[in-house]
Short mmCIF file of C-alpha atoms in Angstrom, two decimals:
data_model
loop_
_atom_site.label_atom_id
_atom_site.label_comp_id
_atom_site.label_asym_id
_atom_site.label_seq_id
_atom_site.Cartn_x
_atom_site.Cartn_y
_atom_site.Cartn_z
CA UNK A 280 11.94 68.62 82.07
CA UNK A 281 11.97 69.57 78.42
CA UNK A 282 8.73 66.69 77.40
CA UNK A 283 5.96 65.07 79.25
CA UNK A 284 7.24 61.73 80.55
CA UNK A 285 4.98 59.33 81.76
CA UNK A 286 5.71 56.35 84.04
CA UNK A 287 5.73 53.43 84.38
CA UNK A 288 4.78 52.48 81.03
CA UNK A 289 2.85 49.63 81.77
CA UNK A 290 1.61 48.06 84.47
CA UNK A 291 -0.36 44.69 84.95
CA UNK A 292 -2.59 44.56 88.08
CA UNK A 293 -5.34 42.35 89.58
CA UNK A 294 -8.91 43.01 89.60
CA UNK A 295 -9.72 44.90 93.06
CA UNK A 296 -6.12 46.75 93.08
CA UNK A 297 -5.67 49.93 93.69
CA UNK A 298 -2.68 51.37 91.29
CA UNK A 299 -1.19 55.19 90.40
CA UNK A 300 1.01 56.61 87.95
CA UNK A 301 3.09 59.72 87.55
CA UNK A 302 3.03 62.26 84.79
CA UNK A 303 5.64 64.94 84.74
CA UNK A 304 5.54 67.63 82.64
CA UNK A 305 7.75 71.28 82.03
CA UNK A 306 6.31 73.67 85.15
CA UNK A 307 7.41 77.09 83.27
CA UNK A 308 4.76 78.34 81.31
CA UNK A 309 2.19 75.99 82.37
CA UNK A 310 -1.44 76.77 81.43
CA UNK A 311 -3.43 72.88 81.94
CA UNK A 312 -2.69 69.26 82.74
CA UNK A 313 -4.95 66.85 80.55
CA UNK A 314 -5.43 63.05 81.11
CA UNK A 315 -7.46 60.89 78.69
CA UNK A 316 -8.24 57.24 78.61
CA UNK A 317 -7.82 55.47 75.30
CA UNK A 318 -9.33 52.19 75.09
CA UNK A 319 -8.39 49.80 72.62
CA UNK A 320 -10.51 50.59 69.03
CA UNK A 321 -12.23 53.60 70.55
CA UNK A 322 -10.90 57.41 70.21
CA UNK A 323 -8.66 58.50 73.77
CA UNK A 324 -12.02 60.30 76.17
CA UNK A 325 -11.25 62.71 78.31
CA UNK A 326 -10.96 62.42 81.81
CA UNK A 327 -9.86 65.47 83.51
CA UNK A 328 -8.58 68.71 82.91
CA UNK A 329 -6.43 70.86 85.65
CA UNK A 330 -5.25 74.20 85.95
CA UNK A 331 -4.88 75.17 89.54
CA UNK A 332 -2.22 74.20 91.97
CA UNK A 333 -2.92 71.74 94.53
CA UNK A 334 -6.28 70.39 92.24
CA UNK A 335 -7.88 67.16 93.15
CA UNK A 336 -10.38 66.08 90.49
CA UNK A 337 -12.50 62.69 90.72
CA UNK A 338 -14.52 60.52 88.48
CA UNK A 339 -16.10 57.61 89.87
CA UNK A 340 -12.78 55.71 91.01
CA UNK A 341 -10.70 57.34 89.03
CA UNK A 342 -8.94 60.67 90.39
CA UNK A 343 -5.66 62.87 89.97
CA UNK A 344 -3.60 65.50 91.21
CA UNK A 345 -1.53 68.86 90.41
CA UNK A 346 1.30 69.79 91.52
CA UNK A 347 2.12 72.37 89.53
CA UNK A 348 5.68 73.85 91.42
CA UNK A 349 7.17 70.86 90.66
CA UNK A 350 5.86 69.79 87.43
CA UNK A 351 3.58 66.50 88.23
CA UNK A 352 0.96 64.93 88.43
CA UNK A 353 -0.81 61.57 89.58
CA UNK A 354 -3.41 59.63 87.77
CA UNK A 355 -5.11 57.25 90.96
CA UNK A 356 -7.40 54.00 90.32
CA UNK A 357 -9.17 52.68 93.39
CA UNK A 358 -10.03 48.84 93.28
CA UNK A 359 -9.23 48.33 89.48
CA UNK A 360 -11.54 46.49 86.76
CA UNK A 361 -10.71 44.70 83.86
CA UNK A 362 -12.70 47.77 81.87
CA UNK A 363 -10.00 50.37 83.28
CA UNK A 364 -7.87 48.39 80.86
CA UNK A 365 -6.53 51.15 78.71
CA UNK A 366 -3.78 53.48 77.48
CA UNK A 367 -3.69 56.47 79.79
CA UNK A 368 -2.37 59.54 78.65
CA UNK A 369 -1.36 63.11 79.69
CA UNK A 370 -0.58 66.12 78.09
CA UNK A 371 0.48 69.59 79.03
CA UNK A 372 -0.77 72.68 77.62
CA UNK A 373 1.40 75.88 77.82
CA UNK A 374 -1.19 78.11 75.92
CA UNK A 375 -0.51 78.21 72.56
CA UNK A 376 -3.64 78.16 71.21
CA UNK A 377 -4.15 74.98 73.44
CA UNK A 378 -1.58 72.94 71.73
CA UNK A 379 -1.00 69.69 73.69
CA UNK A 380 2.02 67.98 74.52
CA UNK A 381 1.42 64.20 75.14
CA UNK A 382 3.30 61.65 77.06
CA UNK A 383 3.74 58.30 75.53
CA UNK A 384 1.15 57.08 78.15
CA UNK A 385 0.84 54.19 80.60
CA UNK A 386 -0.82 51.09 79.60
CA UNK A 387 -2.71 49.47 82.55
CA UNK A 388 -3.94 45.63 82.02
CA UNK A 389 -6.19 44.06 84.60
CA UNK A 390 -7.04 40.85 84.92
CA UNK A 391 -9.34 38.65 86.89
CA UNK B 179 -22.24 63.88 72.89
CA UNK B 180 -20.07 65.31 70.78
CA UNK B 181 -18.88 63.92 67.48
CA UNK B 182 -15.40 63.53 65.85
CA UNK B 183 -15.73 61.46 62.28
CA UNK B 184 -12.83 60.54 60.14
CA UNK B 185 -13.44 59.65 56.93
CA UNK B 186 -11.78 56.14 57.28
CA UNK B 187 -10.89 53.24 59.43
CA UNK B 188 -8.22 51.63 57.54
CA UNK B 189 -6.99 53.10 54.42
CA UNK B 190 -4.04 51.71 51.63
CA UNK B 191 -2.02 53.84 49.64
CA UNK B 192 0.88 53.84 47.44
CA UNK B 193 3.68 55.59 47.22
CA UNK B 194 3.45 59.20 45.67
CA UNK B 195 0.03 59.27 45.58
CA UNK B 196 -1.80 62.04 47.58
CA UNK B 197 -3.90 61.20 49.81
CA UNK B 198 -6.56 63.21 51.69
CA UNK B 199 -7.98 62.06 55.34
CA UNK B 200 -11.34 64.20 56.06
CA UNK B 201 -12.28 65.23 60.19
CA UNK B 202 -15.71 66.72 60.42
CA UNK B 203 -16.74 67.88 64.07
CA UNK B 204 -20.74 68.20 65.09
CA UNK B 205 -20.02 70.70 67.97
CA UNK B 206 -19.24 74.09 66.45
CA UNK B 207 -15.79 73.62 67.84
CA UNK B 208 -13.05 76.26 67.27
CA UNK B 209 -9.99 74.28 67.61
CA UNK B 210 -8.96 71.53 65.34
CA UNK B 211 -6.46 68.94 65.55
CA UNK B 212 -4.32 66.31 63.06
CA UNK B 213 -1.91 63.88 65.19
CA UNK B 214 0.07 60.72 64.23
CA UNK B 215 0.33 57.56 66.64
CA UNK B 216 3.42 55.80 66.88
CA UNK B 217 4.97 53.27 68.74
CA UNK B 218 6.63 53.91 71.29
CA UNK B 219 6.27 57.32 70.73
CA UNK B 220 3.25 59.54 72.14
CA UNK B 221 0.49 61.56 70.12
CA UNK B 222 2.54 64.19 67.86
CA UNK B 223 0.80 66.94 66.30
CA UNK B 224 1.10 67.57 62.58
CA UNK B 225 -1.14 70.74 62.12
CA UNK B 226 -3.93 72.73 63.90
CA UNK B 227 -6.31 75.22 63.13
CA UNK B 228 -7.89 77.40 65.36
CA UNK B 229 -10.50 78.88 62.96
CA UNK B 230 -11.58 78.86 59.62
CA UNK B 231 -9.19 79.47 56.61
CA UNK B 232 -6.45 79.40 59.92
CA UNK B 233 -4.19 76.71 60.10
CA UNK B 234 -0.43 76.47 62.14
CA UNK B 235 2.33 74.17 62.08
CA UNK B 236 2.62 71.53 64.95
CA UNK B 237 5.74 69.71 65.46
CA UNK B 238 6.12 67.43 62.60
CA UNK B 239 4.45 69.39 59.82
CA UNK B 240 6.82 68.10 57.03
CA UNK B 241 5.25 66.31 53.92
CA UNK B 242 1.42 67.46 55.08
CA UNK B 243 -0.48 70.07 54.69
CA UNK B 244 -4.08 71.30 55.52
CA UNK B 245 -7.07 72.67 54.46
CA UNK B 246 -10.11 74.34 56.76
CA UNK B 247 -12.90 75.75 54.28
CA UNK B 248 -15.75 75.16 56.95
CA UNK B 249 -15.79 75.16 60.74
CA UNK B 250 -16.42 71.78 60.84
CA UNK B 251 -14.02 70.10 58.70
CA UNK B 252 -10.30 69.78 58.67
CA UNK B 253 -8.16 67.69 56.31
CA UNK B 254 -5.26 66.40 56.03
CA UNK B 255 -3.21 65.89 53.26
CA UNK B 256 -0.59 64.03 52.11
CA UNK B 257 1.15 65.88 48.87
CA UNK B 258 2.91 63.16 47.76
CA UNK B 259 2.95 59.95 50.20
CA UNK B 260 5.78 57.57 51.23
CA UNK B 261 6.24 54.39 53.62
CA UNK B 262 7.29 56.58 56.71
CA UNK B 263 3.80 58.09 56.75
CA UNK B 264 2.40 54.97 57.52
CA UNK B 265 0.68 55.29 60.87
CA UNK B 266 -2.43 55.78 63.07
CA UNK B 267 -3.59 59.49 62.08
CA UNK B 268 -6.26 60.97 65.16
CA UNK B 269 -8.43 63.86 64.57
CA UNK B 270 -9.77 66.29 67.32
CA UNK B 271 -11.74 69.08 68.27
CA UNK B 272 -12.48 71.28 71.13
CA UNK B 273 -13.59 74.72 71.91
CA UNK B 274 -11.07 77.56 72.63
CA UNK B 275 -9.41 77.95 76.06
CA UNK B 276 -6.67 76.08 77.78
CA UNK B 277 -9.38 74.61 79.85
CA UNK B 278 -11.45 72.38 77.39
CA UNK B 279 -10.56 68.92 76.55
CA UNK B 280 -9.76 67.89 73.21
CA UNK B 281 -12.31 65.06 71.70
CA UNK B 282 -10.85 62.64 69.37
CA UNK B 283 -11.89 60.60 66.35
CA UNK B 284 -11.50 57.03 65.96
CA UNK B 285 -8.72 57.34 64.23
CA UNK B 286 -7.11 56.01 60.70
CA UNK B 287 -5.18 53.42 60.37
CA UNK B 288 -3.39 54.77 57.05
CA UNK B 289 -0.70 52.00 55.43
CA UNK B 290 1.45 53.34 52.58
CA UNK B 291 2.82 50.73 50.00
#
Protein backbone atom coordinates (compact mmCIF):
# COMPACT_ATOMS: atom_id res chain seq x y z
CA UNK A 1 0.00 0.00 0.00
CA UNK A 2 1.58 3.05 -1.55
CA UNK A 3 -1.31 5.82 0.39
CA UNK A 4 -3.44 5.73 3.42
CA UNK A 5 -6.85 4.39 2.39
CA UNK A 6 -9.59 4.69 4.56
CA UNK A 7 -12.86 2.71 4.52
CA UNK A 8 -15.79 2.76 4.23
CA UNK A 9 -16.20 6.24 3.38
CA UNK A 10 -19.27 6.85 4.98
CA UNK A 11 -21.38 5.28 7.07
CA UNK A 12 -24.93 6.19 8.52
CA UNK A 13 -25.78 4.55 11.88
CA UNK A 14 -28.42 4.81 14.65
CA UNK A 15 -28.05 6.41 17.88
CA UNK A 16 -26.86 3.56 20.46
CA UNK A 17 -24.77 1.61 17.59
CA UNK A 18 -21.73 0.48 17.96
CA UNK A 19 -19.66 0.98 14.45
CA UNK A 20 -15.65 0.59 13.31
CA UNK A 21 -13.65 1.51 10.48
CA UNK A 22 -10.37 0.49 8.93
CA UNK A 23 -7.39 2.62 8.10
CA UNK A 24 -4.56 1.11 6.20
CA UNK A 25 -1.55 2.67 5.72
CA UNK A 26 2.30 1.71 4.06
CA UNK A 27 3.99 -0.61 7.10
CA UNK A 28 7.75 0.09 5.79
CA UNK A 29 9.13 2.92 7.41
CA UNK A 30 6.44 3.50 9.79
CA UNK A 31 7.10 5.95 12.66
CA UNK A 32 3.04 6.92 14.05
CA UNK A 33 -0.60 6.30 13.22
CA UNK A 34 -2.75 9.57 13.84
CA UNK A 35 -6.62 9.76 13.94
CA UNK A 36 -8.47 13.10 14.30
CA UNK A 37 -12.09 13.98 14.39
CA UNK A 38 -13.22 16.87 12.24
CA UNK A 39 -16.52 18.16 12.97
CA UNK A 40 -18.36 20.16 10.67
CA UNK A 41 -17.11 24.19 11.00
CA UNK A 42 -14.56 23.33 13.65
CA UNK A 43 -10.65 22.54 12.90
CA UNK A 44 -10.03 18.24 12.73
CA UNK A 45 -8.95 17.53 17.05
CA UNK A 46 -6.90 15.02 17.71
CA UNK A 47 -7.78 11.86 19.02
CA UNK A 48 -5.00 9.50 19.29
CA UNK A 49 -1.61 9.02 18.38
CA UNK A 50 0.17 5.35 18.08
CA UNK A 51 3.48 4.13 17.68
CA UNK A 52 3.83 0.71 19.15
CA UNK A 53 2.66 -2.56 17.78
CA UNK A 54 -0.26 -4.16 19.20
CA UNK A 55 -1.44 -0.41 20.89
CA UNK A 56 -4.89 -0.06 22.23
CA UNK A 57 -5.66 3.59 23.04
CA UNK A 58 -9.20 4.80 24.48
CA UNK A 59 -11.09 7.97 24.91
CA UNK A 60 -14.30 7.86 26.49
CA UNK A 61 -16.12 5.51 23.83
CA UNK A 62 -14.01 6.05 21.33
CA UNK A 63 -10.85 3.63 20.91
CA UNK A 64 -8.37 2.17 18.18
CA UNK A 65 -5.85 -0.20 17.34
CA UNK A 66 -2.25 -0.89 15.66
CA UNK A 67 -1.32 -3.31 13.83
CA UNK A 68 1.62 -2.28 12.58
CA UNK A 69 3.01 -5.79 10.56
CA UNK A 70 0.33 -5.48 8.46
CA UNK A 71 -0.26 -1.92 7.96
CA UNK A 72 -3.79 -1.14 9.83
CA UNK A 73 -5.58 0.12 11.99
CA UNK A 74 -9.21 0.36 13.56
CA UNK A 75 -10.99 3.41 14.71
CA UNK A 76 -14.01 1.71 17.31
CA UNK A 77 -17.27 3.76 18.53
CA UNK A 78 -19.24 2.08 21.29
CA UNK A 79 -23.05 3.04 21.42
CA UNK A 80 -22.82 6.03 18.91
CA UNK A 81 -24.33 9.72 19.41
CA UNK A 82 -25.51 12.07 17.08
CA UNK A 83 -22.30 14.38 18.37
CA UNK A 84 -19.79 11.56 17.04
CA UNK A 85 -21.15 12.89 13.78
CA UNK A 86 -17.95 13.80 12.03
CA UNK A 87 -15.24 13.28 9.40
CA UNK A 88 -12.71 10.87 10.83
CA UNK A 89 -9.39 10.87 9.62
CA UNK A 90 -6.00 9.05 9.74
CA UNK A 91 -2.70 9.72 8.77
CA UNK A 92 0.62 7.98 8.80
CA UNK A 93 3.80 9.44 9.71
CA UNK A 94 7.07 7.85 8.38
CA UNK A 95 9.40 10.47 10.11
CA UNK A 96 10.14 13.07 7.99
CA UNK A 97 10.09 15.74 10.10
CA UNK A 98 6.54 14.42 11.10
CA UNK A 99 5.04 14.93 7.76
CA UNK A 100 1.54 13.33 7.66
CA UNK A 101 -0.06 11.37 5.14
CA UNK A 102 -3.91 11.57 5.38
CA UNK A 103 -6.61 9.30 4.23
CA UNK A 104 -9.60 10.83 2.64
CA UNK A 105 -11.46 9.93 5.93
CA UNK A 106 -14.75 8.28 6.89
CA UNK A 107 -17.74 10.32 7.43
CA UNK A 108 -19.99 8.84 10.19
CA UNK A 109 -23.76 10.34 10.45
CA UNK A 110 -25.93 9.35 13.37
CA UNK A 111 -29.20 9.85 13.77
CA UNK A 112 -31.88 9.49 16.36
CA UNK B 1 -5.64 24.82 25.03
CA UNK B 2 -3.70 25.46 22.38
CA UNK B 3 -4.39 27.94 19.62
CA UNK B 4 -4.23 27.75 15.76
CA UNK B 5 -5.65 31.26 14.11
CA UNK B 6 -5.95 31.86 10.45
CA UNK B 7 -6.31 35.06 9.38
CA UNK B 8 -9.69 34.37 7.56
CA UNK B 9 -12.85 32.42 7.33
CA UNK B 10 -13.89 32.99 3.89
CA UNK B 11 -11.81 34.95 1.59
CA UNK B 12 -12.45 36.14 -2.47
CA UNK B 13 -9.86 36.66 -4.84
CA UNK B 14 -9.26 37.21 -8.38
CA UNK B 15 -7.29 35.85 -10.67
CA UNK B 16 -3.49 36.88 -10.64
CA UNK B 17 -3.67 38.58 -7.67
CA UNK B 18 -1.44 37.37 -4.74
CA UNK B 19 -2.81 36.53 -2.01
CA UNK B 20 -1.37 35.92 1.49
CA UNK B 21 -3.25 33.55 4.23
CA UNK B 22 -1.54 34.27 7.83
CA UNK B 23 -1.32 30.99 10.69
CA UNK B 24 -0.16 32.25 14.03
CA UNK B 25 0.26 29.42 16.78
CA UNK B 26 0.09 30.40 20.80
CA UNK B 27 2.09 27.25 21.86
CA UNK B 28 5.74 27.79 20.99
CA UNK B 29 5.31 25.00 18.53
CA UNK B 30 8.20 23.87 16.27
CA UNK B 31 6.43 22.36 13.44
CA UNK B 32 4.21 24.17 11.09
CA UNK B 33 1.82 23.11 8.60
CA UNK B 34 -0.16 24.58 5.19
CA UNK B 35 -2.73 21.86 3.70
CA UNK B 36 -5.52 22.13 1.05
CA UNK B 37 -9.02 20.29 1.45
CA UNK B 38 -10.56 18.82 -1.41
CA UNK B 39 -13.25 16.76 -2.29
CA UNK B 40 -12.94 13.67 -2.48
CA UNK B 41 -9.53 13.92 -1.92
CA UNK B 42 -7.82 13.86 1.71
CA UNK B 43 -5.70 16.70 3.51
CA UNK B 44 -2.56 17.38 1.07
CA UNK B 45 0.28 19.24 2.29
CA UNK B 46 1.57 22.26 0.42
CA UNK B 47 4.60 23.35 2.64
CA UNK B 48 6.03 22.90 6.20
CA UNK B 49 8.42 24.40 8.31
CA UNK B 50 10.05 22.95 11.04
CA UNK B 51 11.72 26.11 12.45
CA UNK B 52 12.21 29.53 11.86
CA UNK B 53 13.52 30.95 8.48
CA UNK B 54 13.08 26.77 7.58
CA UNK B 55 10.58 25.85 5.28
CA UNK B 56 10.27 22.31 2.89
CA UNK B 57 8.24 21.33 0.10
CA UNK B 58 5.16 19.01 0.77
CA UNK B 59 3.52 17.29 -2.01
CA UNK B 60 1.81 19.88 -3.99
CA UNK B 61 4.10 22.86 -3.51
CA UNK B 62 3.50 24.32 -7.05
CA UNK B 63 2.18 27.98 -7.38
CA UNK B 64 2.81 28.66 -3.32
CA UNK B 65 5.29 29.59 -1.44
CA UNK B 66 6.09 30.43 2.28
CA UNK B 67 7.39 32.62 4.62
CA UNK B 68 8.39 31.86 8.59
CA UNK B 69 10.00 35.18 10.11
CA UNK B 70 8.73 34.29 13.74
CA UNK B 71 8.06 31.01 15.51
CA UNK B 72 4.68 31.62 15.61
CA UNK B 73 3.59 32.54 12.26
CA UNK B 74 3.56 30.83 8.94
CA UNK B 75 2.09 32.12 5.68
CA UNK B 76 1.09 31.14 2.81
CA UNK B 77 1.23 32.64 -0.33
CA UNK B 78 -0.19 32.61 -3.42
CA UNK B 79 2.33 34.39 -6.16
CA UNK B 80 -0.01 34.85 -8.62
CA UNK B 81 -3.59 33.08 -8.02
CA UNK B 82 -5.89 31.12 -10.38
CA UNK B 83 -9.39 29.20 -10.17
CA UNK B 84 -7.71 25.75 -9.34
CA UNK B 85 -6.50 27.19 -6.04
CA UNK B 86 -9.81 27.56 -4.92
CA UNK B 87 -10.21 25.42 -1.84
CA UNK B 88 -10.35 24.93 1.96
CA UNK B 89 -6.63 25.90 3.09
CA UNK B 90 -5.91 24.31 7.06
CA UNK B 91 -3.15 25.51 9.12
CA UNK B 92 -1.34 23.46 11.92
CA UNK B 93 1.08 23.23 14.50
CA UNK B 94 2.68 20.84 16.79
CA UNK B 95 5.83 20.27 18.64
CA UNK B 96 8.68 18.11 17.18
CA UNK B 97 8.60 14.28 17.35
CA UNK B 98 6.66 11.70 15.46
CA UNK B 99 4.65 11.36 18.56
CA UNK B 100 2.74 14.75 18.92
CA UNK B 101 -0.44 15.48 17.23
CA UNK B 102 -0.81 18.13 14.84
CA UNK B 103 -3.51 21.00 15.97
CA UNK B 104 -5.37 22.62 13.26
CA UNK B 105 -6.92 25.99 12.48
CA UNK B 106 -10.33 26.57 11.43
CA UNK B 107 -9.51 26.72 8.24
CA UNK B 108 -10.07 29.19 5.02
CA UNK B 109 -12.40 28.86 2.78
CA UNK B 110 -10.36 30.74 -0.10
CA UNK B 111 -12.59 31.21 -3.62
CA UNK B 112 -10.61 32.51 -6.60
CA UNK B 113 -12.61 34.42 -9.38
Amino acid sequence: ILNVEQSPQSLHVQEGDSTNFTCSFPSSNFYALHWYRWETAKSPEALFVMTLNGDEKKKGRISATLNTKEGYSYLYIKGSQPEDSATYLCASDTGTASKLTFGTGTRLQVTL
Amino acid sequence: DVKVTQSSRYLVKRTGEKVFLECVQDMDHENMFWYRQDPGLGLRLIYFSYDVKMKEKGDIPEGYSVSREKKERFSLILESASTNQTSMYLCASSFRGSNQPQHFGDGTRLSIL
